[in-house]
XYZ file of C-alpha atoms in Angstrom:
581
model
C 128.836 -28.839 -2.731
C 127.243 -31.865 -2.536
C 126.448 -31.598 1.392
C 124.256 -28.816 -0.237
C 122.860 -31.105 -2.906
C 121.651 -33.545 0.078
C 120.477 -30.349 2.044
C 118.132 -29.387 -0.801
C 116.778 -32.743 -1.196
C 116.004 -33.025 2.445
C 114.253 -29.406 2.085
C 112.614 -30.547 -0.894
C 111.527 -34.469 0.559
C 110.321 -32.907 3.465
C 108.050 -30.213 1.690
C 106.365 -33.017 -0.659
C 106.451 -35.542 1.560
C 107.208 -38.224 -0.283
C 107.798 -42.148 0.796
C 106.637 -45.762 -0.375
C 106.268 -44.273 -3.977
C 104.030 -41.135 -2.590
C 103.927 -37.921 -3.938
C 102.069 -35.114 -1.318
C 101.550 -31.308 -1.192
C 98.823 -32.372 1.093
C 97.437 -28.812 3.502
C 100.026 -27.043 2.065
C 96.885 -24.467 0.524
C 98.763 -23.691 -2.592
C 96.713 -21.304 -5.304
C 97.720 -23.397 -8.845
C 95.792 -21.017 -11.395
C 97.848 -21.405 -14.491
C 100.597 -23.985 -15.819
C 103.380 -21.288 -14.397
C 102.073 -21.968 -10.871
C 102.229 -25.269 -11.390
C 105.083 -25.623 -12.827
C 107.209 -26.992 -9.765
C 104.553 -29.867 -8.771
C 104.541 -30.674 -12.644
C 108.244 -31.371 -12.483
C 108.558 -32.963 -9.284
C 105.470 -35.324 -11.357
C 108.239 -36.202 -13.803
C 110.991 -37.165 -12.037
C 108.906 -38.966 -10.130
C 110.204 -42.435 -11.114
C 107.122 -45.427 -9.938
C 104.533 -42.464 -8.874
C 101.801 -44.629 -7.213
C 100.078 -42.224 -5.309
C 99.731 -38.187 -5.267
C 98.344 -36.120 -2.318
C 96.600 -32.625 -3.648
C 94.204 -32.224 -0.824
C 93.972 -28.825 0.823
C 95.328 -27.058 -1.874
C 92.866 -25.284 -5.074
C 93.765 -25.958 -8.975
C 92.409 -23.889 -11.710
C 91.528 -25.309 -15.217
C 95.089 -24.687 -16.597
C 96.999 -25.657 -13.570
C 95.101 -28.851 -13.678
C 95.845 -29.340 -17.489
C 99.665 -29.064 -16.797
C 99.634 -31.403 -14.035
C 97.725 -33.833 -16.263
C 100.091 -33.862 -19.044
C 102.794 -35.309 -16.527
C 100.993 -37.735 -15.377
C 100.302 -39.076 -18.817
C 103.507 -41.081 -18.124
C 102.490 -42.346 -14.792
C 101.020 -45.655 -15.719
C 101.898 -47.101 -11.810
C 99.742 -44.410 -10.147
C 97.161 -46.099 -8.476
C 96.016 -44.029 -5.839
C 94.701 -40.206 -5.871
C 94.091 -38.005 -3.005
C 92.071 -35.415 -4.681
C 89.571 -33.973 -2.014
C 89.000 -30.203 -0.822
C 91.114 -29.850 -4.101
C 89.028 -26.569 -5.578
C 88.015 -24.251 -2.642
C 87.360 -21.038 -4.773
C 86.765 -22.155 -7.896
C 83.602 -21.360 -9.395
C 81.433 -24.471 -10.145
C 82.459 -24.207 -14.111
C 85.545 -24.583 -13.267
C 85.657 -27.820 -12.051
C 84.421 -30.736 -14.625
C 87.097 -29.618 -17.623
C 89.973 -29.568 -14.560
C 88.763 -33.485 -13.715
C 88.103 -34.279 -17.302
C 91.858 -33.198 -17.968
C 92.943 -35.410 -15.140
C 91.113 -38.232 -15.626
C 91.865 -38.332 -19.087
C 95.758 -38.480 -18.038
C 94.888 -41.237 -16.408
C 93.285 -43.281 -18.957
C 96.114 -42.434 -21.282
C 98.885 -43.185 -18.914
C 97.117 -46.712 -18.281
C 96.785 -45.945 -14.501
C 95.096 -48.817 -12.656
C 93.430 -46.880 -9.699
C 92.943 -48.524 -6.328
C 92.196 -45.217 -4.369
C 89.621 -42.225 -5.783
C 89.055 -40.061 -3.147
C 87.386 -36.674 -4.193
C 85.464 -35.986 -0.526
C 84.877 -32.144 0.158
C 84.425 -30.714 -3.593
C 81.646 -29.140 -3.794
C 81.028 -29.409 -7.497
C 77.481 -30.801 -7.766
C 76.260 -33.123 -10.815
C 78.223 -31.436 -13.380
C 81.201 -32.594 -11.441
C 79.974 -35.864 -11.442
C 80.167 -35.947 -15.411
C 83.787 -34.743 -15.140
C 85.065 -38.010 -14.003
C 82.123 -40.063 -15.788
C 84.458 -40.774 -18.500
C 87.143 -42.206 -16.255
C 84.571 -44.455 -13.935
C 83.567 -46.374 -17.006
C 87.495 -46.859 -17.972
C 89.801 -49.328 -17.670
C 91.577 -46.970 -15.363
C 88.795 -47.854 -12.733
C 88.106 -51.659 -13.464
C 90.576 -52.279 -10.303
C 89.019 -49.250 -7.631
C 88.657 -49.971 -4.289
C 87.810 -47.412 -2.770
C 85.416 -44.461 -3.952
C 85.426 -41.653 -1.661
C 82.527 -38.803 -2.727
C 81.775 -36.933 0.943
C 79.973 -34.065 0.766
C 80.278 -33.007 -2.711
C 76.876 -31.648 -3.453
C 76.109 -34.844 -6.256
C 71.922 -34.343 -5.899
C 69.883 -36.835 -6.871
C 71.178 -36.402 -10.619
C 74.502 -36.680 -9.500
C 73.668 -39.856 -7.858
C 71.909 -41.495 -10.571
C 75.267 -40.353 -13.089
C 77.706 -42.271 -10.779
C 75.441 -45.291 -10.355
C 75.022 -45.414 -14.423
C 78.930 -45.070 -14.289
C 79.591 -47.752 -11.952
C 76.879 -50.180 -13.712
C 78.915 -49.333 -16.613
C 82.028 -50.171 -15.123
C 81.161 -53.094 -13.995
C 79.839 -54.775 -16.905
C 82.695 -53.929 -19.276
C 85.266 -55.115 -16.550
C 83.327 -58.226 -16.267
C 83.721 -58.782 -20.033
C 87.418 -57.914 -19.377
C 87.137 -60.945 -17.087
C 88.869 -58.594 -14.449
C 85.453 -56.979 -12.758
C 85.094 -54.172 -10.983
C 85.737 -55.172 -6.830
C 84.689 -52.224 -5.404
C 85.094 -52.337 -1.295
C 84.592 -48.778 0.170
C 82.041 -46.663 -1.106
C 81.633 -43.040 0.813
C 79.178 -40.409 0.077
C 77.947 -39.247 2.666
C 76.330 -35.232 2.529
C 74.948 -35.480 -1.039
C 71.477 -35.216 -0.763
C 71.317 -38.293 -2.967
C 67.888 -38.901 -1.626
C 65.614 -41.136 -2.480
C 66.243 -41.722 -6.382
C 69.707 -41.161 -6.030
C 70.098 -44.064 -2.633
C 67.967 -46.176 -5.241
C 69.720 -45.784 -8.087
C 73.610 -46.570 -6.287
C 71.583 -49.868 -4.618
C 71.150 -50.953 -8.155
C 74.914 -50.466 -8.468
C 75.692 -51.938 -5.095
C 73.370 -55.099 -5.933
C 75.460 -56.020 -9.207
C 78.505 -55.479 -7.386
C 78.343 -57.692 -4.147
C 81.622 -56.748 -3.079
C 81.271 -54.218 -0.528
C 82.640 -53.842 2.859
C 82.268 -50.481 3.872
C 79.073 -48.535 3.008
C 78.807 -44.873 4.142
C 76.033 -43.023 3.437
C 75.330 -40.124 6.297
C 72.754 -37.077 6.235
C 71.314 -38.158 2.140
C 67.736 -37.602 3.105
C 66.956 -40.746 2.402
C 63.605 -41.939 3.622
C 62.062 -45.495 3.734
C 61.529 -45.885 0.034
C 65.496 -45.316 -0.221
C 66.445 -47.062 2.586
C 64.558 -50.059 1.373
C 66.380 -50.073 -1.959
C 69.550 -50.091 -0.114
C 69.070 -52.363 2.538
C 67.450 -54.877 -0.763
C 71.106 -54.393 -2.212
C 73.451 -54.797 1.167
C 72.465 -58.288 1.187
C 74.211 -59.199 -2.003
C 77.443 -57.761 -0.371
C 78.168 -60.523 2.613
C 81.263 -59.120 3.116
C 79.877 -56.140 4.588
C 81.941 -54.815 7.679
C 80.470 -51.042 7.826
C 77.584 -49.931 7.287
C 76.974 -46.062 8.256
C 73.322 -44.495 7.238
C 73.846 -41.812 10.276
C 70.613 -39.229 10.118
C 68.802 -40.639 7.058
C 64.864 -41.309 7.793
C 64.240 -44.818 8.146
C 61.012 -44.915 10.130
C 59.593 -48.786 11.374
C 59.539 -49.431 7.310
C 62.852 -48.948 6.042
C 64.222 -49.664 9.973
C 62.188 -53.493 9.422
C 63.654 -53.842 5.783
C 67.200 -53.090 6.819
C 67.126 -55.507 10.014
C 65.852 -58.436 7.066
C 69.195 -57.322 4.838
C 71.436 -57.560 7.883
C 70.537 -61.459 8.204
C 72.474 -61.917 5.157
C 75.110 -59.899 6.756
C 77.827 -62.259 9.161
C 80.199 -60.157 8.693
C 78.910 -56.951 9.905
C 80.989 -55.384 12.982
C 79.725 -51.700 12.337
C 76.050 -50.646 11.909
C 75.365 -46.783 12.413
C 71.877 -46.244 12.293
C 72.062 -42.883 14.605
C 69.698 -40.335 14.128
C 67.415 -42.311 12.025
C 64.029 -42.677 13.294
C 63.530 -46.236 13.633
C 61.350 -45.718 16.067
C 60.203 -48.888 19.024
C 59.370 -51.415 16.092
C 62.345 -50.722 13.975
C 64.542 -51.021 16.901
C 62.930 -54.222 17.803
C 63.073 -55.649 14.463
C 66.761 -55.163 14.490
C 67.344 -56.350 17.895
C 65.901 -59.505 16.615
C 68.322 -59.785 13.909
C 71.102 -59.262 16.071
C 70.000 -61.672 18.377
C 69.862 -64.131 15.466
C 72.957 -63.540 13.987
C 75.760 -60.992 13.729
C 78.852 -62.786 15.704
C 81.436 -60.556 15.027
C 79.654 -56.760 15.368
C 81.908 -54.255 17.404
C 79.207 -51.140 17.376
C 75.976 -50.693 17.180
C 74.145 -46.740 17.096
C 70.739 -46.373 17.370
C 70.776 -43.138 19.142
C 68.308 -40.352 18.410
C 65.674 -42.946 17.039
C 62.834 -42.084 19.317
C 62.804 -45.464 20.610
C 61.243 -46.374 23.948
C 62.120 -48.079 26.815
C 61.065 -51.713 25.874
C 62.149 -51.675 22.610
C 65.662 -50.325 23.801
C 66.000 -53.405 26.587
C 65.209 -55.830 23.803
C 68.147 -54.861 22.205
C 70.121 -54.940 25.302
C 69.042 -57.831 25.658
C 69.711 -59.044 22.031
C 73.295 -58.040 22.334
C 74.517 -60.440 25.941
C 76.197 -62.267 24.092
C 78.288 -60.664 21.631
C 81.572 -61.046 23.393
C 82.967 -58.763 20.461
C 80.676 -55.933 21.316
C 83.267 -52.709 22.170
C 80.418 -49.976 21.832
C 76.027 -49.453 22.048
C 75.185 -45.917 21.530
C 71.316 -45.564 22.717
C 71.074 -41.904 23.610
C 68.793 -39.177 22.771
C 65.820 -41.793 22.401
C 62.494 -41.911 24.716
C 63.451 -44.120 27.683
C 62.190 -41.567 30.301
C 64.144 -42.243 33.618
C 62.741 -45.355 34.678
C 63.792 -47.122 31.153
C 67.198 -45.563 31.950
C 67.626 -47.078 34.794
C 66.130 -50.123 33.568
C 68.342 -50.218 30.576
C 71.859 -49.598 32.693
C 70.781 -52.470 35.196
C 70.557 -54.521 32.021
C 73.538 -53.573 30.583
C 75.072 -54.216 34.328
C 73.641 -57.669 34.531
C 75.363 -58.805 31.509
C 78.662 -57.485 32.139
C 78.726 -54.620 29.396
C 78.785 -51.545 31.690
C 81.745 -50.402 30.122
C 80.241 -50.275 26.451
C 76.892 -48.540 26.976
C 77.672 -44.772 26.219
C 76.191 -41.866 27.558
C 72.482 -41.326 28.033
C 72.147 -37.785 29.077
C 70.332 -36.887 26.387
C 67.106 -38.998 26.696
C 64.296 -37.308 25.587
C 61.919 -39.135 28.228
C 58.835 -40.934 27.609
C 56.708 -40.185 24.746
C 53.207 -38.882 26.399
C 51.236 -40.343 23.477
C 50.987 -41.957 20.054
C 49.101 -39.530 18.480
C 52.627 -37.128 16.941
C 54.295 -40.638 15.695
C 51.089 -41.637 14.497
C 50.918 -38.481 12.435
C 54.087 -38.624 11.395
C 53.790 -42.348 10.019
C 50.868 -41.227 8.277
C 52.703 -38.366 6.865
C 54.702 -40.720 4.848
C 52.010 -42.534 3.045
C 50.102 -39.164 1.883
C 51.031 -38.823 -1.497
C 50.489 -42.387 -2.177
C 46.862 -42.139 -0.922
C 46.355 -38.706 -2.935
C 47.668 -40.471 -5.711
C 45.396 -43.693 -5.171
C 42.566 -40.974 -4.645
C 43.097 -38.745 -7.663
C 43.370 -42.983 -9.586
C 39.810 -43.586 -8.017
C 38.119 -40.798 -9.424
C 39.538 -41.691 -12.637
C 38.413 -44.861 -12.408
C 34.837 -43.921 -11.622
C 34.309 -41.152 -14.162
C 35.703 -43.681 -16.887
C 33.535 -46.203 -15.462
C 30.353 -43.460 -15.922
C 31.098 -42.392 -19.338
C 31.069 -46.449 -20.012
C 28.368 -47.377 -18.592
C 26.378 -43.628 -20.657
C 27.696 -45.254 -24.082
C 26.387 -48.836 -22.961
C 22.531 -47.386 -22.134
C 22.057 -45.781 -25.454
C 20.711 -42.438 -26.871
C 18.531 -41.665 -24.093
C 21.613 -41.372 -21.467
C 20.025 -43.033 -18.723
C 22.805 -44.091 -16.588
C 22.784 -47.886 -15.637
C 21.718 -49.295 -12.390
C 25.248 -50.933 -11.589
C 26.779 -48.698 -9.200
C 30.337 -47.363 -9.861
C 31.522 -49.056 -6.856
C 30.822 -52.847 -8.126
C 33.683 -55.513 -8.046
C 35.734 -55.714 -11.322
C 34.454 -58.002 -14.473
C 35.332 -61.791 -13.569
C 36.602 -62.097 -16.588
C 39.995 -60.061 -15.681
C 40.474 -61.961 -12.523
C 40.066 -65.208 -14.419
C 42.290 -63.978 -17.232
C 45.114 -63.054 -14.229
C 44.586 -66.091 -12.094
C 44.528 -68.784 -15.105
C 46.137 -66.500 -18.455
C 45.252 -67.685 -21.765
C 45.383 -65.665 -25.313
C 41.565 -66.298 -25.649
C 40.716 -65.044 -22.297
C 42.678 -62.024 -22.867
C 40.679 -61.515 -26.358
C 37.542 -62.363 -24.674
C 38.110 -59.069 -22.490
C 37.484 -56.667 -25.636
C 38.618 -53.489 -26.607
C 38.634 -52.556 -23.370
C 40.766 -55.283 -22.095
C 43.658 -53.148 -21.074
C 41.834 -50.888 -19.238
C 40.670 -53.395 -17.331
C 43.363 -55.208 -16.284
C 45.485 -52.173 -14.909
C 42.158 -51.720 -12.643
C 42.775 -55.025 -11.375
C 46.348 -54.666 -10.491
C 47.607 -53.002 -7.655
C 50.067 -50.317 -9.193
C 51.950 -49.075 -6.023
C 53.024 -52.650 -5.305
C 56.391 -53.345 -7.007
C 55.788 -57.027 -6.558
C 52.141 -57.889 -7.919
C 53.076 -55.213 -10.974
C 55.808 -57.598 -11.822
C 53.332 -60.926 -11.388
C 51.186 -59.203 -13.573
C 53.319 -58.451 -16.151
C 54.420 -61.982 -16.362
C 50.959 -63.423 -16.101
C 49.722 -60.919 -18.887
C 53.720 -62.177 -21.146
C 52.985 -65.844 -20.715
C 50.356 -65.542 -23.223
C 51.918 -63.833 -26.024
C 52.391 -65.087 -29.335
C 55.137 -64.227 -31.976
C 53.079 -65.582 -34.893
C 49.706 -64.503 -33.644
C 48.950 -60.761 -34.279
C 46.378 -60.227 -32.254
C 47.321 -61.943 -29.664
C 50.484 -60.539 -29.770
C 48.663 -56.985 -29.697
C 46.836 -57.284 -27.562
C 49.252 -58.642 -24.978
C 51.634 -55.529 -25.308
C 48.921 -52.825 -25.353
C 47.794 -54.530 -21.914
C 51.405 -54.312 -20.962
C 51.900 -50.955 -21.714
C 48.771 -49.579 -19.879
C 49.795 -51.472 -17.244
C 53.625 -50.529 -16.943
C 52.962 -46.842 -18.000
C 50.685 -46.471 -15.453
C 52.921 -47.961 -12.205
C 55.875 -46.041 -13.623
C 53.946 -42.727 -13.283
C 52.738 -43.594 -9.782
C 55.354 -41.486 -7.476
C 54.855 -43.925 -5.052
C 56.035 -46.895 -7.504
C 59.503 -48.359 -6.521
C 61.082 -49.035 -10.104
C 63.806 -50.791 -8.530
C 62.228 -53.212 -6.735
C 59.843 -53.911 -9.720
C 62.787 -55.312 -11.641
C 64.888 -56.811 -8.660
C 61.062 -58.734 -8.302
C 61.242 -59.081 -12.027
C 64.679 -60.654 -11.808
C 63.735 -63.005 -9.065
C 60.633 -64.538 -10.453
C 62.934 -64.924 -13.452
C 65.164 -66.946 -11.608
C 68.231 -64.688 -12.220
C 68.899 -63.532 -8.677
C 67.635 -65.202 -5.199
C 65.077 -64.145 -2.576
C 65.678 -63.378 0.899
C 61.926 -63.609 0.968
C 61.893 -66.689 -0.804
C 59.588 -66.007 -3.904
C 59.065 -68.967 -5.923
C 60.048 -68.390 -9.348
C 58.051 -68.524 -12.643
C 58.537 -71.073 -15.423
C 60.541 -68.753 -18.156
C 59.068 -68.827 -21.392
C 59.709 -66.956 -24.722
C 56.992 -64.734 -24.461
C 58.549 -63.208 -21.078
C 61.619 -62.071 -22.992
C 59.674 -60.900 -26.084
C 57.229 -59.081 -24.050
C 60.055 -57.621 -21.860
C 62.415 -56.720 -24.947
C 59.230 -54.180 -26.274
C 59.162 -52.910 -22.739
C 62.848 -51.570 -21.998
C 62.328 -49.781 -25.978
C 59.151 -47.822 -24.126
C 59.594 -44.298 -23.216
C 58.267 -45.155 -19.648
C 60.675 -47.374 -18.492
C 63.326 -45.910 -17.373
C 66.789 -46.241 -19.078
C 68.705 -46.462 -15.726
C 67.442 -50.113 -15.168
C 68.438 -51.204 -18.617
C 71.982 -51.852 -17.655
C 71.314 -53.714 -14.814
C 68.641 -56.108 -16.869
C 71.520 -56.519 -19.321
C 74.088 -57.737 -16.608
C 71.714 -60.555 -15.541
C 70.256 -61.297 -18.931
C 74.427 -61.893 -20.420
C 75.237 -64.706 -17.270
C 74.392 -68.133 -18.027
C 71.545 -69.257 -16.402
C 68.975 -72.551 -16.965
C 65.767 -71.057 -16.508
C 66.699 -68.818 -19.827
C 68.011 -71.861 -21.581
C 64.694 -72.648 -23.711
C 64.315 -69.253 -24.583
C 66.980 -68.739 -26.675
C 66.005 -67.008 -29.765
C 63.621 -64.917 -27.085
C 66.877 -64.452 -25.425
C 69.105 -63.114 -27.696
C 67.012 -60.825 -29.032
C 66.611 -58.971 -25.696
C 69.883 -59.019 -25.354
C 70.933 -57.093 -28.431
C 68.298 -54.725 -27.256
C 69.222 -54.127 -24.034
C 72.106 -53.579 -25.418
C 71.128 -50.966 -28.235
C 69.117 -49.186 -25.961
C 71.796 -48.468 -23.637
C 74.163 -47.461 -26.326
C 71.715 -44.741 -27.194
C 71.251 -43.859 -23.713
């Protein structure tokens, strides 16, 4: 009898594999519709005694099914790792958000403390995003580790619900005085693109404790890529970083090599497939060359990089004794550079680590596609500044037919003629009588003076145009925030406006956050807060960046210190405005 008693266990150990407090039905491609099919992994859940981890993946779990199993783990308060990927093959879309909602409220209830989230290979879009939106702001997730998210269909709304989750989380573990220490982050296969990359970098920025970073085949272009590579460098501990077949071109490829000098500890950079083209490649050979003492492998295969540009980073990499791997195939070397680059890689000893180069696409026979193709990139924002001109000049018309009187005759001045001095005075040297002096017309004119597509003099601007406002002074103060919001509106309905690097520039000049560029700083004063509290209440702005201006705005910092009634009323702001949000 009890030699049968062990023979069942065995049969039963072996078939849920379970060791080192491991619970798995991993592959085993059960059907779990209802609680009755469920009912065996539901009890092997309870007398489960110190459950840290449970395997589902490979098997598909209907909304009932997935209720049962949640109400025994609402015990399970030592669980800390989940295994939840390819978990709903078959399940219509629906389906899926009230199954993780179930779950993930288990959690919370059982007081789980999650290391391990991996929910790669669902494909349940942004709606399955808000099923565990709930349980990435909990407690339950103030200790993850690792967030794994491959190919599950997120979208760009997707993208921007997890970053607002993990913004979230962050922020209330930090008041926990436990925050959130987030190391792996995968999501690759999401078509985050480029609001979605930019929205996570805001996440990744506050966080600054990443160490692997994989983001593959996101359709992210240089405007994303930019974002990101502005938030790796606030994560030195950054081992991997994995962008495989995203669109960098020589912008985002140039903005990325600038992050990875803040990056030591990088052994993994996989910038395959990319595009970074001869300058991006060089760019980032010059980093490398510079820095980087510890990287293992480097991929820029499939960038369309030439022969020159590909022997500079040969040549970057002689002397990175820790080098195991260089991927340059599928670029533009055309035999000669082939040859050029293996008796390179011979004369520094590294024959071993060059892979293959069979697929070289040979040499480029002229500028004139790339060329295109860069200039691709930049048409909306010159149809854009086009379609702003010709605003501009029939505004300036219908002026200049009210300023000639009755008769309509238009004035001599042609449409074309520099700006008023008065605005570039007013911006160079601000004062509240200067800005009064500009009339009715005053914010108007200043937005016509400011370069809208550039994040950075947008945010000079806007601090130039605060500096001047005054609390007890009506008009003043009137006039400073209707020249605000003209301004502001304006940039944040220009599609080629980065938002995100208008208030990473904001922070900087604020003195909350350093420069890798080295931007000096602005001398805080009250009306910068007051100004900026009216502008996160704006329709405009948009609400995603509130949380991240309200993690900056709570730390202790001197250049706020002699703003402090300024202060705290942004504060409670920010903070009422993302309640609502």
């Amino acid at each position: 009898m009890a030699t049968d008693i062990v023979a069942q266990l065995a049969d039963s150990l072996a078939k849920t594999g379970v060791q080192d407090g491991e619970l798995s039905y991993k592959g085993q491609g059960r059907k779990l519709d209802d609680a009755q099919s469920a009912e065996e992994i539901v009890k092997d859940i309870q007398e489960f005694e110190g459950l840290q981890a449970l395997r589902m993946e490979g098997n598909t779990i209907g909304v009932e099914a997935a209720q049962a199993i949640a109400k025994a783990l609402e015990t399970k308060s030592e669980l800390k790792r989940c295994y939840w990927s390819d978990m709903f093959t078959g399940r219509l879309r629906p389906e899926i958000p009230p199954a993780l909602n179930s779950l993930g409220d288990a959690l919370m209830l059982a007081g789980a403390r999650l290391t391990v989230l991996d929910l790669s290979d669902n494909a349940f879009g942004p709606d399955g995003v808000r099923g565990i939106e709930k349980l990435l702001k909990s407690t339950a997730c103030f200790t993850l580790q690792e967030l794994r998210l491959n190919n599950c269909g997120m979208g760009i709304g997707g993208g921007k619900i997890l970053a607002a989750s993990l913004i979230k989380c962050h922020k209330q573990s930090c008041e926990n005085n436990t925050p959130l220490n987030l190391k792996v982050f995968v999501a690759g296969r999401n078509r985050l693109e480029n609001d979605g990359a930019t929205a996570l970098a805001q996440a990744f920025q506050l966080m600054g404790s990443l160490e692997e970073v994989h983001m593959p085949q996101n359709g992210i272009n240089h405007a994303g890529v930019t974002a990101l590579a502005s938030a790796m460098q606030q994560n030195p501990g950054l081992r991997i970083l994995n962008l495989n077949d995203n669109t960098f071109t020589e912008k985002g490829a140039i903005a990325m090599a600038q992050a990875l000098k803040h990056l030591n500890n990088i052994q993994v950079i996989n910038f395959g497939d990319c595009l970074v083209r001869p300058e991006g490649a060089k760019a980032i050979a010059e980093t490398v060359s510079e820095g980087l003492p510890i990287l293992k492998e480097l991929n820029l295969s499939y960038g369309e990089i030439s022969a020159d540009a590909a022997l500079a980073v040969v040549q970057a990499l002689k002397n990175k004794d820790k080098l195991e791997k260089l991927d340059l195939n599928g670029n533009c070397l055309g035999e000669d550079g082939c040859k050029a680059v293996k008796d390179m890689i011979e004369g520094v000893n590294m024959v071993n680590l060059l892979g293959s180069l069979s697929d070289d696409e040979g040499e480029p026979e002229d500028d004139e596609d790339e060329d295109e193709e860069d200039n691709d990139e930049d048409d909306d924002d010159e149809e854009e500044e086009d379609v702003d001109e010709e605003e501009i000049e029939e505004e300036e018309e219908e002026e200049e037919e009210e300023e000639s009187g009755s008769n309509k005759v238009k004035l001599s001045t042609p449409v074309s003629a520099p700006r008023p001095p008065d605005v570039s005075s007013f911006l160079s040297f601000p004062s509240p009588d200067k800005l009064l002096k500009l009339g009715a017309k005053r914010a108007l004119l200043v937005q016509q003076q400011v370069d809208v597509t550039d994040a950075r003099k947008t945010a000079e601007a806007f601090l130039k145009i605060a500096s001047v406002y005054k609390e007890e002074n009506n008009d003043v103060k009137n006039a400073v925030l209707d020249t605000i919001d003209t301004l502001l509106r304006k940039a944040f309905s220009t599609p080629s406006f980065q938002g995100y690097s208008f208030v990473s520039i904001l922070l900087v000049l604020l003195g909350l956050i350093k420069s890798e560029d080295k931007i000096k700083p602005v001398l805080v004063v009250p009306g910068h807060l007051y100004a900026l509290e009216h502008v996160v209440r704006q329709d405009y702005f948009p609400k995603e960046n509130v949380a991240v201006l309200e993690a900056f705005m709570s730390r202790s910092n001197k250049s706020l210190e002699s703003c402090g009634n300024a202060r705290n009323g942004l504060q409670s702001t920010l903070q009422r405005v993302q309640s609502q949000s």
